[in-house]
XYZ file of C-alpha atoms in Angstrom:
335
model
C -71.411 -15.642 -50.028
C -69.414 -17.233 -48.253
C -68.582 -17.298 -44.833
C -65.454 -18.330 -43.079
C -65.878 -20.352 -39.723
C -65.967 -19.481 -36.395
C -63.572 -20.472 -33.961
C -65.347 -22.334 -31.399
C -65.146 -20.909 -27.432
C -62.557 -24.293 -27.183
C -60.182 -23.250 -29.947
C -59.746 -19.726 -28.524
C -59.302 -21.233 -24.751
C -56.568 -23.935 -26.368
C -54.927 -21.140 -28.305
C -55.202 -18.188 -24.925
C -53.487 -20.930 -22.310
C -50.910 -21.962 -24.787
C -50.180 -16.990 -24.565
C -50.576 -17.376 -20.906
C -48.152 -20.368 -20.676
C -45.435 -19.002 -23.383
C -45.851 -15.172 -20.937
C -44.694 -16.766 -18.087
C -41.770 -18.993 -19.346
C -40.753 -16.186 -20.526
C -40.743 -14.245 -17.372
C -39.170 -17.441 -15.534
C -36.073 -16.455 -17.661
C -35.873 -13.373 -17.197
C -35.100 -13.451 -13.380
C -32.046 -15.495 -14.561
C -30.769 -13.303 -17.002
C -30.888 -10.013 -14.927
C -29.204 -12.738 -11.682
C -26.405 -11.550 -9.934
C -22.790 -13.170 -10.588
C -22.136 -16.523 -8.271
C -19.599 -14.787 -5.683
C -15.811 -14.934 -6.779
C -14.815 -16.927 -3.444
C -16.825 -19.609 -0.728
C -17.140 -15.854 1.859
C -16.434 -13.882 3.270
C -12.201 -12.015 2.737
C -10.483 -11.006 5.804
C -7.371 -8.341 4.975
C -5.211 -8.787 8.599
C -3.505 -5.233 9.091
C -0.422 -5.371 11.423
C -1.035 -2.009 12.635
C -3.549 -0.096 14.974
C -6.447 1.537 12.945
C -5.887 5.173 11.600
C -2.106 4.520 10.474
C -1.181 4.476 6.354
C -1.868 0.883 5.867
C -4.705 0.775 7.564
C -6.155 2.991 5.445
C -4.634 1.308 1.852
C -6.241 -1.612 3.469
C -9.919 0.370 3.441
C -9.636 2.150 1.008
C -10.025 -0.879 -1.040
C -11.370 -3.447 1.056
C -14.631 -0.956 0.295
C -14.614 -1.877 -2.769
C -13.418 -5.309 -3.529
C -16.972 -7.154 -1.448
C -18.546 -5.582 -4.058
C -15.912 -7.322 -6.663
C -15.731 -10.436 -5.346
C -19.725 -10.670 -4.148
C -18.497 -11.985 -1.015
C -17.917 -9.644 2.138
C -14.784 -7.688 2.886
C -13.617 -7.803 6.872
C -10.120 -5.401 7.483
C -8.700 -6.948 10.405
C -5.964 -4.889 12.777
C -3.345 -7.167 13.850
C -0.567 -4.653 15.884
C 2.499 -5.738 16.897
C 5.883 -6.362 16.526
C 6.763 -4.285 13.337
C 4.371 -6.017 11.981
C 5.317 -9.331 12.752
C 2.388 -10.635 14.323
C 0.237 -10.203 11.401
C 2.202 -11.579 9.066
C 3.452 -14.481 11.834
C -0.773 -15.083 11.972
C -1.575 -14.590 8.135
C 1.621 -17.355 7.735
C -0.279 -19.876 9.790
C -3.438 -19.893 7.382
C -5.216 -23.097 7.131
C -5.543 -22.991 3.273
C -9.086 -23.716 3.349
C -9.589 -19.998 4.889
C -9.847 -16.832 2.572
C -7.319 -14.351 3.841
C -4.834 -11.685 3.043
C -2.590 -9.300 4.311
C -1.401 -5.057 3.603
C 1.903 -5.321 4.022
C 4.903 -2.640 3.919
C 8.116 -2.528 3.488
C 9.546 -3.288 6.900
C 7.212 -6.204 7.554
C 8.578 -7.967 4.003
C 11.637 -7.114 3.825
C 12.884 -5.208 6.447
C 12.848 -7.528 8.999
C 13.388 -11.039 7.109
C 17.460 -9.276 6.949
C 17.294 -7.899 10.425
C 15.545 -10.125 12.717
C 17.026 -13.916 13.690
C 14.455 -15.075 14.235
C 11.106 -12.846 12.212
C 8.715 -15.701 13.220
C 8.374 -15.949 9.511
C 9.593 -15.690 5.806
C 9.109 -13.864 4.169
C 9.547 -15.055 0.326
C 8.965 -19.201 1.179
C 5.715 -17.856 3.000
C 3.802 -15.810 1.240
C 2.653 -15.388 -2.117
C 2.878 -11.954 -3.378
C -0.795 -10.633 -4.238
C -0.940 -7.357 -5.635
C 0.507 -3.871 -5.486
C -1.085 -1.251 -5.004
C 0.546 2.632 -3.772
C 3.782 4.214 -4.161
C 4.636 7.304 -1.275
C 7.726 9.312 -0.533
C 9.458 10.114 1.218
C 10.862 13.801 2.972
C 13.753 15.809 4.331
C 12.842 18.485 6.280
C 15.144 19.830 7.993
C 14.046 22.003 11.152
C 13.063 26.555 10.362
C 16.635 27.493 12.611
C 18.567 25.824 9.920
C 20.265 27.675 8.226
C 20.137 26.118 4.763
C 17.743 26.553 1.817
C 18.456 23.548 0.620
C 20.178 20.152 -0.385
C 23.832 21.502 -1.491
C 24.230 23.695 1.356
C 22.913 20.857 4.314
C 25.257 18.605 3.291
C 27.649 21.400 3.555
C 26.443 22.681 7.521
C 26.539 18.482 8.225
C 30.222 18.012 6.285
C 31.415 21.081 8.765
C 29.453 20.648 11.919
C 30.309 16.350 12.233
C 28.581 16.599 15.162
C 25.130 17.776 15.279
C 24.889 15.887 11.988
C 22.124 13.580 13.434
C 18.746 12.596 11.827
C 15.285 12.034 13.413
C 12.630 9.760 11.867
C 9.511 7.973 13.158
C 11.236 4.368 14.034
C 14.113 2.593 14.447
C 14.461 0.317 11.387
C 11.068 1.564 9.873
C 12.465 3.039 6.056
C 12.887 6.174 6.734
C 15.976 5.047 9.084
C 17.227 3.229 6.266
C 17.047 5.235 3.273
C 18.644 8.525 6.229
C 21.515 5.417 6.270
C 21.187 5.129 2.367
C 21.781 9.614 1.870
C 24.340 9.683 4.174
C 26.329 6.993 2.957
C 25.438 8.604 -1.052
C 26.287 12.148 0.116
C 29.581 11.062 2.457
C 28.265 13.033 4.909
C 28.325 11.377 8.385
C 24.672 10.080 9.846
C 23.910 9.325 13.355
C 19.477 8.541 13.310
C 17.451 9.187 15.933
C 14.571 6.423 16.891
C 11.846 8.167 18.142
C 8.512 6.607 19.101
C 5.984 7.734 15.670
C 6.345 10.862 14.303
C 4.337 12.303 15.885
C 7.385 13.860 18.327
C 9.161 13.697 15.800
C 8.106 16.061 15.003
C 7.471 17.453 17.755
C 11.125 18.151 18.426
C 11.712 19.332 14.364
C 9.517 22.583 15.052
C 11.250 22.997 18.545
C 14.986 22.255 17.170
C 15.180 19.674 19.315
C 16.832 17.247 15.564
C 17.821 19.192 12.924
C 17.101 16.992 10.361
C 13.645 14.647 9.359
C 13.205 12.072 7.841
C 9.813 10.518 7.112
C 6.889 9.893 5.055
C 5.851 12.751 3.278
C 2.043 13.360 5.105
C 3.554 13.457 7.994
C 5.697 17.119 7.467
C 3.707 18.498 4.567
C 1.846 20.450 6.549
C 4.282 21.481 8.043
C 6.274 22.721 5.866
C 3.655 24.738 3.483
C 2.749 26.859 6.120
C 6.505 27.937 6.811
C 6.698 26.084 10.198
C 10.065 24.290 8.429
C 11.637 23.244 5.042
C 11.023 19.650 3.460
C 14.219 20.664 1.097
C 13.893 16.950 -1.046
C 12.032 13.589 -1.558
C 12.723 11.070 -2.540
C 10.915 10.090 -5.691
C 11.783 9.609 -8.949
C 9.828 12.070 -10.402
C 8.448 15.292 -8.828
C 5.650 14.742 -6.518
C 1.923 15.336 -7.364
C 1.406 16.195 -3.755
C 4.409 18.671 -3.628
C 5.153 19.843 -7.054
C 7.065 22.654 -5.990
C 9.502 21.216 -3.676
C 12.789 18.920 -6.010
C 13.662 15.249 -5.263
C 16.297 14.010 -4.638
C 18.519 13.348 -8.146
C 16.873 17.013 -9.216
C 18.475 17.813 -5.997
C 22.110 16.791 -6.707
C 22.006 13.429 -4.538
C 21.561 10.263 -7.564
C 19.263 8.580 -5.335
C 16.040 7.433 -5.310
C 13.295 5.475 -3.504
C 9.573 4.787 -1.980
C 7.781 2.912 0.241
C 4.187 0.934 -0.541
C 1.683 -1.271 0.382
C 1.131 -4.726 -0.920
C -0.810 -7.571 -0.510
C 0.262 -11.398 -0.147
C -1.436 -14.241 0.288
C -0.672 -17.215 2.755
C 1.330 -19.715 0.936
C -1.412 -22.503 1.924
C -3.965 -20.382 -0.721
C -4.977 -22.400 -3.515
C -3.567 -20.923 -6.708
C -6.351 -20.994 -8.774
C -8.383 -18.061 -5.238
C -4.843 -16.221 -5.506
C -5.137 -15.616 -9.496
C -9.207 -14.056 -9.140
C -7.833 -12.196 -5.974
C -5.349 -10.995 -7.724
C -7.547 -9.546 -10.225
C -10.483 -8.534 -8.376
C -7.856 -5.503 -6.596
C -6.260 -4.963 -10.119
C -9.824 -3.945 -11.148
C -11.023 -2.117 -7.769
C -7.273 0.238 -9.013
C -8.903 0.627 -12.219
C -11.730 2.215 -10.471
C -11.655 6.529 -10.779
C -12.576 6.171 -7.389
C -10.589 4.133 -6.223
C -7.668 6.597 -6.696
C -8.590 9.673 -5.792
C -9.172 8.115 -2.104
C -5.726 6.728 -2.131
C -4.753 11.105 -3.253
C -7.010 12.361 -0.890
C -4.205 10.259 1.864
C -1.451 11.433 -0.562
C -0.575 8.187 -1.378
C 0.102 7.150 -5.279
C -2.465 4.512 -6.222
C -0.607 1.275 -8.613
C -2.213 -0.576 -11.247
C -0.412 -4.179 -10.839
C -0.500 -7.232 -12.252
C 0.324 -9.881 -9.958
C 3.492 -10.715 -13.041
C 4.314 -7.571 -12.166
C 3.833 -7.271 -8.066
C 6.529 -10.301 -8.271
C 9.098 -8.240 -10.531
C 8.648 -4.973 -7.971
C 9.827 -7.096 -4.850
C 12.894 -8.346 -6.731
C 13.828 -5.452 -7.570
C 13.379 -3.535 -3.876
C 15.046 -6.373 -1.996
C 17.626 -6.132 -4.100
C 17.837 -2.490 -3.631
C 17.452 -1.755 0.046
C 19.249 -5.488 1.092
C 23.216 -4.320 0.780
C 21.695 -0.525 2.625
C 20.483 -2.681 6.254
C 22.781 -5.006 5.711
C 25.806 -2.202 5.593
C 23.629 -0.850 8.319
C 24.709 -3.102 10.544
C 21.424 -2.516 12.203
C 20.497 -4.727 15.087
C 16.949 -4.736 17.029
């Protein structure tokens, strides 16, 4: 009978040691395979908002910022730099050195209207900033006092023509987008339009409900609750399509006036920021805006979320400036 040789203790230990070494090597590789991706930025990102906390632009910055940090792998900090209708924030961001990570979230009042009406604006909206990502739109609403004997836009226009001395349009601020939208609507309809500027939406709404001003133009979120409660009437909304937040209210075009316009919020980088960093931020914001939870939070704030590339954002801005520049300039408005 032939006997197979029994492995020596030394041979056995050698094989065991090799197995343990291989296991150790694999254990060392495993954590690397599940390592966190490298951050897309070299430090925290600051988002500068030119308005006080709690306002519409501030809410947008925080909705996007909450999700953006996870995408970038760095903290995202929202900073409120209120004053001068958002222009102080623009001046600050313009002067940001190239080695800092900073974005500005701005609306048309800062990037379209102010450059047209202020002689010394402190910044050039097109030269000093790079558009990064357009993230939302919102509608303007034309609402009337409950005492006004009109039920639709056509009846309002007839009433304004019959009572030109009472053709006062209240807006939340002079020089705001609602201000120029009111002028645009009046010019399109051929009716007299006297704009009355308020210091914010709250006093405007109080005077509209108290019959102190017959007509108001403000963003939909300001007046929709009172409309639904029957305390005032929204006659038309400014969007090209009906708002998902108030589908029973017609657009201006449906109501008989060929007019459409919206407000928006868009992220801008200072011109000093390197191009590759701008592109990384644009892609990250684009991805955040595709998340269902982001869309849900925008809708809760009665804003329409927008998923936009950097090229699409640039195209939108060119079209918007072309639409509004003639209106602002023709108005002769002086701050």
